[in-house]
PDB file of C-alpha atoms in Angstrom:
ATOM      1  CA  UNK J 586       0.284  -0.541  -0.206  1.00 51.00           C
ATOM      2  CA  UNK J 587       1.728   2.962  -0.655  1.00 64.00           C
ATOM      3  CA  UNK J 588       2.275   5.820   1.403  1.00 73.00           C
ATOM      4  CA  UNK J 589      -0.640   9.209   0.339  1.00 75.00           C
ATOM      5  CA  UNK J 590      -0.495  13.103   2.121  1.00 73.00           C
ATOM      6  CA  UNK J 591      -3.652  14.367   1.631  1.00 72.00           C
ATOM      7  CA  UNK J 592      -5.166  11.846  -0.823  1.00 79.00           C
ATOM      8  CA  UNK J 593      -1.651  11.961  -2.634  1.00 81.00           C
ATOM      9  CA  UNK J 594       0.751   9.247  -3.727  1.00 85.00           C
ATOM     10  CA  UNK J 595       4.403  10.372  -2.885  1.00 85.00           C
ATOM     11  CA  UNK J 596       5.069  10.360  -6.039  1.00 87.00           C
ATOM     12  CA  UNK J 597       2.599  12.664  -7.270  1.00 87.00           C
ATOM     13  CA  UNK J 598       3.874  15.297  -4.481  1.00 88.00           C
ATOM     14  CA  UNK J 599       7.158  15.078  -5.520  1.00 91.00           C
ATOM     15  CA  UNK J 600       5.648  15.978  -9.174  1.00 92.00           C
ATOM     16  CA  UNK J 601       4.231  18.921  -7.475  1.00 93.00           C
ATOM     17  CA  UNK J 602       7.306  20.065  -6.044  1.00 93.00           C
ATOM     18  CA  UNK J 603       9.406  19.914  -8.344  1.00 95.00           C
ATOM     19  CA  UNK J 604       7.197  21.880 -10.762  1.00 94.00           C
ATOM     20  CA  UNK J 605       6.449  24.637  -7.507  1.00 95.00           C
ATOM     21  CA  UNK J 606      10.240  24.359  -8.198  1.00 96.00           C
ATOM     22  CA  UNK J 607      10.910  24.789 -12.271  1.00 96.00           C
ATOM     23  CA  UNK J 608       8.048  27.556 -12.294  1.00 95.00           C
ATOM     24  CA  UNK J 609       9.659  29.871 -10.032  1.00 95.00           C
ATOM     25  CA  UNK J 610      13.248  29.118 -11.152  1.00 96.00           C
ATOM     26  CA  UNK J 611      12.406  30.440 -15.243  1.00 96.00           C
ATOM     27  CA  UNK J 612      10.344  33.255 -13.706  1.00 95.00           C
ATOM     28  CA  UNK J 613      13.719  34.040 -11.503  1.00 94.00           C
ATOM     29  CA  UNK J 614      15.235  34.050 -14.376  1.00 95.00           C
ATOM     30  CA  UNK J 615      13.466  35.847 -16.606  1.00 95.00           C
ATOM     31  CA  UNK J 616      13.615  38.621 -14.261  1.00 94.00           C
ATOM     32  CA  UNK J 617      16.811  38.327 -13.767  1.00 94.00           C
ATOM     33  CA  UNK J 618      17.044  38.179 -17.482  1.00 94.00           C
ATOM     34  CA  UNK J 619      14.370  41.341 -18.198  1.00 93.00           C
ATOM     35  CA  UNK J 620      15.995  43.159 -16.014  1.00 92.00           C
ATOM     36  CA  UNK J 621      19.680  43.481 -17.315  1.00 92.00           C
ATOM     37  CA  UNK J 622      18.197  43.556 -20.697  1.00 91.00           C
ATOM     38  CA  UNK J 623      16.443  46.854 -20.038  1.00 89.00           C
ATOM     39  CA  UNK J 624      19.203  48.054 -18.363  1.00 88.00           C
ATOM     40  CA  UNK J 625      22.129  48.026 -21.109  1.00 87.00           C
ATOM     41  CA  UNK J 626      19.084  49.697 -22.995  1.00 86.00           C
ATOM     42  CA  UNK J 627      18.918  52.619 -21.123  1.00 81.00           C
ATOM     43  CA  UNK J 628      21.955  52.919 -20.505  1.00 81.00           C
ATOM     44  CA  UNK J 629      22.076  53.945 -24.478  1.00 82.00           C
ATOM     45  CA  UNK J 630      19.198  56.753 -23.532  1.00 79.00           C
ATOM     46  CA  UNK J 631      18.245  59.558 -21.893  1.00 77.00           C
ATOM     47  CA  UNK J 632      14.886  58.830 -21.486  1.00 79.00           C
ATOM     48  CA  UNK J 633      14.149  57.449 -17.659  1.00 80.00           C
ATOM     49  CA  UNK J 634      11.220  55.731 -18.906  1.00 82.00           C
ATOM     50  CA  UNK J 635      13.116  52.591 -19.456  1.00 82.00           C
ATOM     51  CA  UNK J 636      14.904  52.574 -16.186  1.00 85.00           C
ATOM     52  CA  UNK J 637      10.770  53.520 -14.742  1.00 87.00           C
ATOM     53  CA  UNK J 638      10.447  49.752 -16.570  1.00 88.00           C
ATOM     54  CA  UNK J 639      13.605  48.352 -14.974  1.00 89.00           C
ATOM     55  CA  UNK J 640      13.215  49.473 -11.475  1.00 91.00           C
ATOM     56  CA  UNK J 641       9.232  48.076 -11.380  1.00 91.00           C
ATOM     57  CA  UNK J 642      10.562  44.719 -12.880  1.00 91.00           C
ATOM     58  CA  UNK J 643      12.841  44.534 -10.610  1.00 92.00           C
ATOM     59  CA  UNK J 644      10.223  44.960  -8.215  1.00 92.00           C
ATOM     60  CA  UNK J 645       9.173  41.082  -8.914  1.00 93.00           C
ATOM     61  CA  UNK J 646       8.836  39.916  -4.895  1.00 93.00           C
ATOM     62  CA  UNK J 647      10.192  36.221  -5.467  1.00 93.00           C
ATOM     63  CA  UNK J 648       7.585  35.449  -2.644  1.00 93.00           C
ATOM     64  CA  UNK J 649       5.022  36.585  -5.243  1.00 94.00           C
ATOM     65  CA  UNK J 650       7.236  34.325  -8.011  1.00 94.00           C
ATOM     66  CA  UNK J 651       7.085  31.452  -5.355  1.00 93.00           C
ATOM     67  CA  UNK J 652       3.417  32.044  -4.775  1.00 93.00           C
ATOM     68  CA  UNK J 653       2.542  31.516  -8.234  1.00 95.00           C
ATOM     69  CA  UNK J 654       5.142  28.419  -8.413  1.00 94.00           C
ATOM     70  CA  UNK J 655       3.275  26.747  -5.951  1.00 92.00           C
ATOM     71  CA  UNK J 656      -0.434  27.295  -7.369  1.00 93.00           C
ATOM     72  CA  UNK J 657       1.252  26.078 -10.621  1.00 94.00           C
ATOM     73  CA  UNK J 658       2.775  22.450  -9.141  1.00 92.00           C
ATOM     74  CA  UNK J 659      -0.904  22.142  -6.921  1.00 91.00           C
ATOM     75  CA  UNK J 660      -3.031  21.773 -10.756  1.00 89.00           C
ATOM     76  CA  UNK J 661      -0.796  17.958 -10.133  1.00 89.00           C
ATOM     77  CA  UNK J 662      -2.024  17.405  -6.786  1.00 89.00           C
ATOM     78  CA  UNK J 663      -5.706  15.456  -6.068  1.00 86.00           C
ATOM     79  CA  UNK J 664      -6.968  18.299  -3.873  1.00 86.00           C
ATOM     80  CA  UNK J 665     -11.193  19.184  -2.562  1.00 88.00           C
ATOM     81  CA  UNK J 666     -12.672  21.729  -3.676  1.00 88.00           C
ATOM     82  CA  UNK J 667     -12.311  24.163  -0.563  1.00 90.00           C
ATOM     83  CA  UNK J 668      -8.329  23.939  -0.949  1.00 88.00           C
ATOM     84  CA  UNK J 669      -7.806  24.892  -4.771  1.00 88.00           C
ATOM     85  CA  UNK J 670     -10.926  27.321  -4.018  1.00 90.00           C
ATOM     86  CA  UNK J 671      -8.027  28.508  -1.228  1.00 91.00           C
ATOM     87  CA  UNK J 672      -5.359  28.607  -2.961  1.00 91.00           C
ATOM     88  CA  UNK J 673      -7.099  30.682  -6.011  1.00 92.00           C
ATOM     89  CA  UNK J 674      -7.773  33.181  -3.326  1.00 93.00           C
ATOM     90  CA  UNK J 675      -3.944  32.961  -2.377  1.00 93.00           C
ATOM     91  CA  UNK J 676      -2.531  33.730  -5.872  1.00 93.00           C
ATOM     92  CA  UNK J 677      -5.117  36.350  -6.405  1.00 94.00           C
ATOM     93  CA  UNK J 678      -3.828  38.198  -3.407  1.00 94.00           C
ATOM     94  CA  UNK J 679      -0.176  37.876  -4.468  1.00 95.00           C
ATOM     95  CA  UNK J 680      -0.817  39.312  -7.303  1.00 95.00           C
ATOM     96  CA  UNK J 681      -2.433  42.061  -5.761  1.00 94.00           C
ATOM     97  CA  UNK J 682       0.188  42.343  -3.475  1.00 94.00           C
ATOM     98  CA  UNK J 683       2.967  42.207  -6.774  1.00 95.00           C
ATOM     99  CA  UNK J 684       1.004  44.764  -8.651  1.00 95.00           C
ATOM    100  CA  UNK J 685       0.567  47.654  -6.063  1.00 94.00           C
ATOM    101  CA  UNK J 686       4.578  46.708  -5.327  1.00 94.00           C
ATOM    102  CA  UNK J 687       4.745  47.701  -8.653  1.00 94.00           C
ATOM    103  CA  UNK J 688       2.659  51.165  -7.930  1.00 93.00           C
ATOM    104  CA  UNK J 689       4.022  51.557  -5.491  1.00 92.00           C
ATOM    105  CA  UNK J 690       7.842  51.685  -6.392  1.00 92.00           C
ATOM    106  CA  UNK J 691       6.868  53.078  -9.622  1.00 91.00           C
ATOM    107  CA  UNK J 692       5.653  56.409  -8.353  1.00 89.00           C
ATOM    108  CA  UNK J 693       8.363  56.019  -5.673  1.00 87.00           C
ATOM    109  CA  UNK J 694      10.669  56.221  -9.103  1.00 86.00           C
ATOM    110  CA  UNK J 695       8.948  58.943 -10.460  1.00 83.00           C
ATOM    111  CA  UNK J 696       9.314  61.582  -7.975  1.00 81.00           C
ATOM    112  CA  UNK J 697      12.560  60.562  -7.208  1.00 80.00           C
ATOM    113  CA  UNK J 698      13.365  61.023 -11.047  1.00 79.00           C
ATOM    114  CA  UNK J 699      11.560  64.473 -10.942  1.00 72.00           C
ATOM    115  CA  UNK J 700      13.176  65.668  -7.266  1.00 72.00           C
ATOM    116  CA  UNK J 701      16.684  64.912  -8.584  1.00 72.00           C
ATOM    117  CA  UNK J 702      16.146  66.631 -12.047  1.00 68.00           C
ATOM    118  CA  UNK J 703      14.413  70.239 -10.539  1.00 61.00           C
ATOM    119  CA  UNK J 704      16.060  69.549  -6.243  1.00 54.00           C
ATOM    120  CA  UNK J 705      17.865  73.340  -6.275  1.00 51.00           C
ATOM    121  CA  UNK J 706      16.002  75.279  -9.370  1.00 52.00           C
ATOM    122  CA  UNK J 707      12.285  74.338  -7.780  1.00 55.00           C
ATOM    123  CA  UNK J 708      12.458  73.512  -4.436  1.00 54.00           C
ATOM    124  CA  UNK J 709       8.404  74.169  -4.400  1.00 55.00           C
ATOM    125  CA  UNK J 710       7.740  71.483  -6.683  1.00 58.00           C
ATOM    126  CA  UNK J 711      10.071  68.975  -5.400  1.00 61.00           C
ATOM    127  CA  UNK J 712       8.331  69.361  -2.246  1.00 62.00           C
ATOM    128  CA  UNK J 713       3.878  69.474  -4.243  1.00 65.00           C
ATOM    129  CA  UNK J 714       5.223  66.601  -6.114  1.00 71.00           C
ATOM    130  CA  UNK J 715       6.366  64.565  -2.673  1.00 72.00           C
ATOM    131  CA  UNK J 716       3.356  65.177  -1.780  1.00 71.00           C
ATOM    132  CA  UNK J 717       1.288  63.424  -5.421  1.00 76.00           C
ATOM    133  CA  UNK J 718       3.311  61.001  -4.926  1.00 80.00           C
ATOM    134  CA  UNK J 719       1.641  60.199  -1.443  1.00 81.00           C
ATOM    135  CA  UNK J 720      -1.333  60.736  -2.749  1.00 81.00           C
ATOM    136  CA  UNK J 721      -0.947  58.223  -5.066  1.00 86.00           C
ATOM    137  CA  UNK J 722       0.552  55.467  -3.512  1.00 88.00           C
ATOM    138  CA  UNK J 723      -2.150  55.810  -0.629  1.00 86.00           C
ATOM    139  CA  UNK J 724      -4.796  55.782  -3.403  1.00 88.00           C
ATOM    140  CA  UNK J 725      -2.458  51.913  -4.867  1.00 91.00           C
ATOM    141  CA  UNK J 726      -2.607  50.680  -1.515  1.00 90.00           C
ATOM    142  CA  UNK J 727      -6.009  51.674  -0.491  1.00 87.00           C
ATOM    143  CA  UNK J 728      -7.355  50.436  -4.196  1.00 88.00           C
ATOM    144  CA  UNK J 729      -5.031  47.013  -3.878  1.00 92.00           C
ATOM    145  CA  UNK J 730      -6.428  46.220  -0.522  1.00 91.00           C
ATOM    146  CA  UNK J 731      -9.957  46.670  -1.146  1.00 88.00           C
ATOM    147  CA  UNK J 732      -9.732  44.236  -4.161  1.00 89.00           C
ATOM    148  CA  UNK J 733      -7.849  41.477  -1.941  1.00 91.00           C
ATOM    149  CA  UNK J 734     -12.042  42.175   0.641  1.00 88.00           C
ATOM    150  CA  UNK J 735     -13.609  41.864  -2.797  1.00 87.00           C
ATOM    151  CA  UNK J 736     -11.727  38.783  -3.438  1.00 87.00           C
ATOM    152  CA  UNK J 737     -12.057  37.328  -0.418  1.00 86.00           C
ATOM    153  CA  UNK J 738     -15.990  38.007  -0.480  1.00 83.00           C
ATOM    154  CA  UNK J 739     -15.794  40.256   1.203  1.00 79.00           C
ATOM    155  CA  UNK J 740     -18.738  42.801   0.551  1.00 80.00           C
ATOM    156  CA  UNK J 741     -16.235  46.392   0.614  1.00 74.00           C
ATOM    157  CA  UNK J 742     -19.904  47.840  -1.260  1.00 76.00           C
ATOM    158  CA  UNK J 743     -20.841  48.675   2.571  1.00 71.00           C
ATOM    159  CA  UNK J 744     -17.282  49.765   3.283  1.00 67.00           C
ATOM    160  CA  UNK J 745     -16.524  51.679   0.131  1.00 68.00           C
ATOM    161  CA  UNK J 746     -19.640  54.011   0.639  1.00 71.00           C
ATOM    162  CA  UNK J 747     -18.741  55.530   4.239  1.00 68.00           C
ATOM    163  CA  UNK J 748     -14.981  55.881   3.187  1.00 67.00           C
ATOM    164  CA  UNK J 749     -16.634  58.057   0.388  1.00 69.00           C
ATOM    165  CA  UNK J 750     -19.393  59.642   2.843  1.00 70.00           C
ATOM    166  CA  UNK J 751     -15.871  60.042   5.301  1.00 63.00           C
ATOM    167  CA  UNK J 752     -13.901  61.753   2.136  1.00 64.00           C
ATOM    168  CA  UNK J 753     -16.732  64.146   1.366  1.00 68.00           C
ATOM    169  CA  UNK J 754     -16.613  65.095   4.910  1.00 68.00           C
ATOM    170  CA  UNK J 755     -12.677  65.996   5.315  1.00 62.00           C
ATOM    171  CA  UNK J 756     -13.527  67.523   1.771  1.00 60.00           C
ATOM    172  CA  UNK J 757     -15.272  69.605   3.365  1.00 69.00           C
ATOM    173  CA  UNK J 758     -13.657  70.510   6.589  1.00 66.00           C
ATOM    174  CA  UNK J 759     -10.010  70.884   4.303  1.00 60.00           C
ATOM    175  CA  UNK J 760     -11.962  72.566   1.688  1.00 65.00           C
ATOM    176  CA  UNK J 761      -9.798  75.285   1.665  1.00 70.00           C
ATOM    177  CA  UNK J 762      -6.352  73.732   2.502  1.00 63.00           C
ATOM    178  CA  UNK J 763      -7.002  70.811  -0.478  1.00 61.00           C
ATOM    179  CA  UNK J 764      -7.951  73.970  -2.849  1.00 66.00           C
ATOM    180  CA  UNK J 765      -4.360  75.325  -2.031  1.00 64.00           C
ATOM    181  CA  UNK J 766      -3.092  72.582  -2.611  1.00 63.00           C
ATOM    182  CA  UNK J 767      -4.192  71.734  -6.090  1.00 65.00           C
ATOM    183  CA  UNK J 768      -3.676  74.700  -7.246  1.00 66.00           C
ATOM    184  CA  UNK J 769       0.125  74.090  -6.721  1.00 63.00           C
ATOM    185  CA  UNK J 770       0.225  72.008  -8.070  1.00 62.00           C
ATOM    186  CA  UNK J 771      -1.500  72.524 -11.359  1.00 64.00           C
ATOM    187  CA  UNK J 772       0.824  75.632 -11.398  1.00 61.00           C
ATOM    188  CA  UNK J 773       3.297  73.342 -10.573  1.00 58.00           C
ATOM    189  CA  UNK J 774       2.408  71.027 -13.535  1.00 58.00           C
ATOM    190  CA  UNK J 775       1.213  73.132 -16.321  1.00 56.00           C
ATOM    191  CA  UNK J 776       3.801  75.861 -15.572  1.00 59.00           C
ATOM    192  CA  UNK J 777       1.967  78.751 -16.631  1.00 58.00           C
ATOM    193  CA  UNK J 778       4.933  80.915 -15.722  1.00 56.00           C
ATOM    194  CA  UNK J 779       8.276  80.765 -15.108  1.00 56.00           C
ATOM    195  CA  UNK J 780      10.944  82.473 -12.877  1.00 55.00           C
ATOM    196  CA  UNK J 781      11.717  85.851 -13.837  1.00 58.00           C
ATOM    197  CA  UNK J 782       7.916  86.005 -15.409  1.00 57.00           C
ATOM    198  CA  UNK J 783       5.872  88.964 -14.362  1.00 61.00           C
ATOM    199  CA  UNK J 784       2.775  89.193 -12.613  1.00 60.00           C
ATOM    200  CA  UNK J 785       0.499  91.651 -11.734  1.00 55.00           C
ATOM    201  CA  UNK J 786       3.337  94.482 -12.073  1.00 52.00           C
ATOM    202  CA  UNK J 787       5.641  91.461  -9.554  1.00 50.00           C
ATOM    203  CA  UNK J 788       9.069  89.281 -11.377  1.00 48.00           C
ATOM    204  CA  UNK J 789       9.070  85.909  -9.620  1.00 47.00           C
ATOM    205  CA  UNK J 790      12.086  85.494  -8.045  1.00 48.00           C
TER     206      UNK J 790
END
């Protein structure tokens, strides 16, 4: 009589483990190869988009690749439906967290790039973009957390409605501050005038 674990013999577990390890190695190697190729390409260009792509891709966490490997290997096993559903939820959660990490790194890298070019020349612009980057990163993580809760079957309709009402209340309470913030961001992004221009007869310094 063959020894079995959760209705699968040792051969099935060995094959599933091998598939998981092979998947992880392939994903890890593909990430390293793509990052190396993109960095080599970025060294010969002046744009920052390829550098950003390399940073975002390099932020792919090993645990995410390991989770994908385990999920791939689990298809070789005869698992109960509840276990299969749980694994599906877990791998989707890992994907969502990885997407949040990619977005976070992308926003952080963009802010760093912008500040490296503007520091000393426009301190107000760097401060405004840092605030904008923080808001963007909070928004990304908030959306991902809501998606994770929804993935596990949590009814987020009431939560979203509560957050919407709370957001309106905060916006009304801080409307002057938010108005000034968005006005400064509009000036920073649109650049309607530069240092040295005259506004109402007063020169900018």
